[in-house]
Coordinates of C-alpha atoms and ligand atoms in Angstrom, one line a residue:
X1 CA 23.7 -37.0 25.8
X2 CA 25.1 -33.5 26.2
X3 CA 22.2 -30.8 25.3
X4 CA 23.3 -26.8 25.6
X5 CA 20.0 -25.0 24.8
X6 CA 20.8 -20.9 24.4
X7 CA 23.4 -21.0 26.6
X8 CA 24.9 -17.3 27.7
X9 CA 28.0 -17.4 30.2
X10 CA 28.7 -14.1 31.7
X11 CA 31.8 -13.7 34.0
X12 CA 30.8 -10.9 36.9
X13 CA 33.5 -8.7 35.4
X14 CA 31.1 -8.1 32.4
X15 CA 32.8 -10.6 29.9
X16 CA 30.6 -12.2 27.5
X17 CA 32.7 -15.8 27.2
X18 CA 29.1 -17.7 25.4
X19 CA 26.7 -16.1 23.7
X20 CA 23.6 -18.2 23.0
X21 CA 25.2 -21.3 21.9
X22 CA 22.8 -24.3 20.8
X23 CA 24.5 -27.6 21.4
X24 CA 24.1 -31.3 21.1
X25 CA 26.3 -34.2 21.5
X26 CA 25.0 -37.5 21.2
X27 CA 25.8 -40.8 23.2
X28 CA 28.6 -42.3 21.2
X29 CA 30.0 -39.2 19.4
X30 CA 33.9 -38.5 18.4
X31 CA 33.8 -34.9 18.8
X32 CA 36.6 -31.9 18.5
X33 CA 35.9 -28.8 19.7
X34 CA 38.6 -26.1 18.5
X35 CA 39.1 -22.3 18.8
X36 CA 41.4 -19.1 19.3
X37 CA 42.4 -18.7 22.2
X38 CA 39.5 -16.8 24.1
X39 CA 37.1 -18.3 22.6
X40 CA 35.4 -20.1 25.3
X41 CA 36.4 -23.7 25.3
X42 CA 37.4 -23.7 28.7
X43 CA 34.2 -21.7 30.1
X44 CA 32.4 -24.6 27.6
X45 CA 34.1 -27.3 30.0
X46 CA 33.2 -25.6 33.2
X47 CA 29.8 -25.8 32.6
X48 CA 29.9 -29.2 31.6
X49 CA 31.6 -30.3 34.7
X50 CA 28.9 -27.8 36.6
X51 CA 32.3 -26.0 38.3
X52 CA 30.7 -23.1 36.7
X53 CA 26.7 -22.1 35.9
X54 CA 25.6 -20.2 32.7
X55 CA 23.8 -16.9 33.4
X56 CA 20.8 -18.2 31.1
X57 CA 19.5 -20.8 29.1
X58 CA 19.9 -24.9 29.7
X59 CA 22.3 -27.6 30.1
X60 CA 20.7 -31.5 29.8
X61 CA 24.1 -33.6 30.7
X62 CA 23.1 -37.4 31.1
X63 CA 19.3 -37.0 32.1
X64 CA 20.6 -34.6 34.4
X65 CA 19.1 -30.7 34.4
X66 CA 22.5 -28.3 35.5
X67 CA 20.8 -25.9 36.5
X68 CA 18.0 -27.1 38.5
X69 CA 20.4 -29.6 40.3
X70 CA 21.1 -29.6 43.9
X71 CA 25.2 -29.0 44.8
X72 CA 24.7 -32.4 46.4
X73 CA 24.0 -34.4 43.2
X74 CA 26.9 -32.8 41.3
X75 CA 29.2 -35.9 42.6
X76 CA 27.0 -38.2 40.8
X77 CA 27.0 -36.0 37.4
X78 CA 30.7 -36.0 37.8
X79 CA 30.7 -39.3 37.4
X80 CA 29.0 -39.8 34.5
X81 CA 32.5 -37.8 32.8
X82 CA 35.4 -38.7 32.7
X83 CA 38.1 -35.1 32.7
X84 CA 41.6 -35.8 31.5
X85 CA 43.1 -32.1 32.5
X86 CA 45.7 -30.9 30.5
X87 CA 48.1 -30.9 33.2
X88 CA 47.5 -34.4 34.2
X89 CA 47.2 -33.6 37.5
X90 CA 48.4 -36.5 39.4
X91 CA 49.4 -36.9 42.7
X92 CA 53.5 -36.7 42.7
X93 CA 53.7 -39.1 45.9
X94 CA 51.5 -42.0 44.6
X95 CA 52.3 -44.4 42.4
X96 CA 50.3 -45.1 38.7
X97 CA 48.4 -47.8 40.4
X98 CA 47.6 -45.4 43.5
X99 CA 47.0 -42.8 41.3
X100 CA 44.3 -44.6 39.1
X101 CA 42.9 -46.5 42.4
X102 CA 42.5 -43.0 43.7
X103 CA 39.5 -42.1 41.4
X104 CA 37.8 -45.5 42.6
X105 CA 38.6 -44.9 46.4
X106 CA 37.1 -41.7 46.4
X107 CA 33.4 -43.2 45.2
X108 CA 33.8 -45.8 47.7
X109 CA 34.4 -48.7 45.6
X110 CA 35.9 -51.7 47.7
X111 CA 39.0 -53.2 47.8
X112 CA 38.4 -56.3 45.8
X113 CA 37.6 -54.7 42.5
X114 CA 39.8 -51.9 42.6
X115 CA 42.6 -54.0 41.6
X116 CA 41.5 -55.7 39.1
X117 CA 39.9 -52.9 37.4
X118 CA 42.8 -50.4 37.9
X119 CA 45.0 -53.3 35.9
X120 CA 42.2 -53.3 32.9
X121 CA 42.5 -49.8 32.1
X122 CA 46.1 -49.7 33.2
X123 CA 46.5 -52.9 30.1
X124 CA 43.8 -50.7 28.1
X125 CA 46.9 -47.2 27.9
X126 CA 49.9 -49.9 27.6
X127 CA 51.5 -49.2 31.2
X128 CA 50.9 -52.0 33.0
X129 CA 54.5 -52.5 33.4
X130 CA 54.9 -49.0 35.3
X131 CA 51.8 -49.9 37.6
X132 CA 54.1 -49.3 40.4
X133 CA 56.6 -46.4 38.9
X134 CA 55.9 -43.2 40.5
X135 CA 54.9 -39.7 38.0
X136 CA 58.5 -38.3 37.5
X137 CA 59.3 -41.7 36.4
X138 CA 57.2 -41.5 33.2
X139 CA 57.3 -39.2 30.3
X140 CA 55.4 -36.7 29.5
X141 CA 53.1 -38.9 27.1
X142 CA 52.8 -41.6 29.7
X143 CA 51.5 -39.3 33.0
X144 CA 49.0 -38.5 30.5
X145 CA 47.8 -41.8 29.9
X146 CA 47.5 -42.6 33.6
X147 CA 45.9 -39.1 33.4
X148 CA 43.6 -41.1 30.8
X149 CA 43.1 -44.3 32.8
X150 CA 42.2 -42.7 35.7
X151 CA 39.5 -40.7 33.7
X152 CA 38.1 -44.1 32.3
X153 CA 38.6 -46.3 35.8
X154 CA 34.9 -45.1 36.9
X155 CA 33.2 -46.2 33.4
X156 CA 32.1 -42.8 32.6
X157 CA 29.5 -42.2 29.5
X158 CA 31.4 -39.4 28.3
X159 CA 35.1 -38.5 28.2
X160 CA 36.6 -35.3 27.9
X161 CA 40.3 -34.9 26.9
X162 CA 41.9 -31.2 27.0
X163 CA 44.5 -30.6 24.5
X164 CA 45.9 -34.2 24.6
X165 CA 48.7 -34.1 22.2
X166 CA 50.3 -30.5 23.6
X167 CA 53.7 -30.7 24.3
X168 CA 53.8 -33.7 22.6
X169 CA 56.4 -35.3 20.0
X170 CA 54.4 -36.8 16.8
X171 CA 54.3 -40.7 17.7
X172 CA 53.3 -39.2 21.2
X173 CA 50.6 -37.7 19.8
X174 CA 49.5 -40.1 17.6
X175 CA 49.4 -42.5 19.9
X176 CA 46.9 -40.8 22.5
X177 CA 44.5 -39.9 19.1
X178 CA 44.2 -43.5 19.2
X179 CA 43.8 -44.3 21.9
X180 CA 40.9 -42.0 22.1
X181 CA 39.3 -43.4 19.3
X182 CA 39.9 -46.9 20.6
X183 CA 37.9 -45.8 24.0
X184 CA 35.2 -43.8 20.9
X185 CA 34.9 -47.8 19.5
X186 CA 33.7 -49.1 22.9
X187 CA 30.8 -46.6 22.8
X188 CA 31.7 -44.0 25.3
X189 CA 31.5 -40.4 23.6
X190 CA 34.9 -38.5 23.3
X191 CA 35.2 -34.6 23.2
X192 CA 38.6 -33.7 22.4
X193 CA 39.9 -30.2 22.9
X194 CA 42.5 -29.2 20.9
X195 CA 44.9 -26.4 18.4
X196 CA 46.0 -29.6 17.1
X197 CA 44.3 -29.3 13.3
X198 CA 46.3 -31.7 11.8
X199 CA 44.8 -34.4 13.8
X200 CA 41.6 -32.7 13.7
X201 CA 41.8 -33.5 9.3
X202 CA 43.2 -36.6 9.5
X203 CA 40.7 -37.5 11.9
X204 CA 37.6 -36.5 9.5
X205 CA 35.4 -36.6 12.7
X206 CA 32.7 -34.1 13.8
X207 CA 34.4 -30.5 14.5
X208 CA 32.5 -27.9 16.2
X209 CA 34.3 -24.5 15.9
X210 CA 33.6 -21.7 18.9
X211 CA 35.0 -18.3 18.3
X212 CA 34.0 -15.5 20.4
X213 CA 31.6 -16.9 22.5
X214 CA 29.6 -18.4 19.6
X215 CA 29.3 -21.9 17.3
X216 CA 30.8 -20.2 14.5
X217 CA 31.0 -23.6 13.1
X218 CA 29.6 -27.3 13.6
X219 CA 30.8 -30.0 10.5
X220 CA 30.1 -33.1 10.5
X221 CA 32.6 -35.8 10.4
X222 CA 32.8 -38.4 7.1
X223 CA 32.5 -41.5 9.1
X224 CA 30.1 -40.4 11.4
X225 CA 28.4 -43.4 12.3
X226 CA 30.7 -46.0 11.2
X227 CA 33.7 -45.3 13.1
Ligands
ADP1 P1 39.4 -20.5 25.7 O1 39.5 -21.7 26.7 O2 38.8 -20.8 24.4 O3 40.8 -19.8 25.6 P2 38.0 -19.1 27.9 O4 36.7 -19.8 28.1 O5 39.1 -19.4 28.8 O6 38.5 -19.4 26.4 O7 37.7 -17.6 27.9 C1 36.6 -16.9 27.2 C2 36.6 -15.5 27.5 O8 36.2 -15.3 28.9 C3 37.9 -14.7 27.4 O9 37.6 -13.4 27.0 C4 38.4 -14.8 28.9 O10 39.3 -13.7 29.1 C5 37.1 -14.7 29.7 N1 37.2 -15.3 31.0 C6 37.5 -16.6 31.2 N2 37.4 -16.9 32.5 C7 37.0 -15.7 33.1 C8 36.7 -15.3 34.5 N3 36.8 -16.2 35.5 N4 36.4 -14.0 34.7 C9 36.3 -13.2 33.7 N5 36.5 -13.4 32.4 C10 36.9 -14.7 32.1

């Protein structure tokens, strides 16, 4: 569960980017969080991932208090979210498979279930077949499924995709959507960033609007529940 409880973010320079937002996001939710630019959807994401700290109020992540935490634990928080960046951000010299092993290498998983698992998720985003392609090999729409994979590879509670259909073509698009809401069915909660507000309707999932620094808006979705 995600809890933000009067949350304020100011940056030192004076700029008010939150302004006492209440928030919560339940285990299990498909959420879409949308905005102007400015807004303060990517200060929102900082704090979740604890890169940055609010100047008041509370954030309850996953039983764990952000604020009160030691730097030390935020590895462990970390893992509890998966992060699909909007640039991807994979590494150019390894391949899919190295690149989704990576995540599990760096927690210090061993050898003899990193393989299998990286081919699950690799089977879950359709690119088994590239497993051993390197990043300029793929398009644009398949670096950000490995992107996705290796978000998922560490069976994280909650996954957070930013803008996932930019810069893509319709089917593209359409295609990751799914795919989110197929990763939504097995019970992980999915917070989706995004302009995109024709997906956002034909979604009819829970939308929480932030403009200014504020929830200006918080609807709920029609198949909340169901899926
Ligand atoms: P969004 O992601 O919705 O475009 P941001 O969270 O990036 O919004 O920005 C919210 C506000 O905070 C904007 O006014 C932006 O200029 C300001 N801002 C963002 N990061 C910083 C920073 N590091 N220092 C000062 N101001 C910032």
């Amino acid at each position: 569960m995600i809890k933000l409880t009067n949350v304020t973010k100011t940056y030192p320079n004076g700029t008010q980017a939150l302004k006492n937002v209440d928030l919560t996001i339940n285990d299990g939710e498909f959420v879409f969080i949308v905005g102007p630019n400015g807004a303060g959807k990517t200060t929102l994401t900082k704090l979740l991932l604890r890169e940055e700290k609010p100047t008041s109020g509370k954030i309850e992540i996953n039983g764990y208090d952000l604020i009160k935490m030691k730097n030390r634990k935020v590895p462990s928080l970390r893992r509890t979210m998966g992060f699909v960046f909007q640039d991807y951000r994979l590494f150019p010299n390894m391949t899919v498979f190295e690149n989704v092993a990576f995540a599990m290498h760096v927690i210090g998983e061993p050898n003899r279930i990193i393989g299998k698992r990286v081919y699950k998720f690799l089977k879950l985003v359709n690119l088994e077949e590239q497993a051993h392609n390197y990043p300029y090999q793929l398009s644009g729409g398949e670096q950000r499924r490995v992107a996705l994979a290796r978000a998922l590879v560490n069976n994280p509670q909650i996954v957070i995709a930013d803008e996932p259909t930019s810069n893509s073509d319709p089917v593209m698009a359409y295609e990751m959507m799914e795919l989110l809401k197929k990763i939504n069915d097995l019970g992980k909660t999915v917070i989706v960033i995004t302009h995109d507000i024709k997906f956002v309707q034909y979604y009819d999932k829970r939308v929480i609007t932030i403009s200014d620094g504020t929830v200006a808006d918080d609807k709920a979705g029609g198949d909340d529940g169901e899926n």
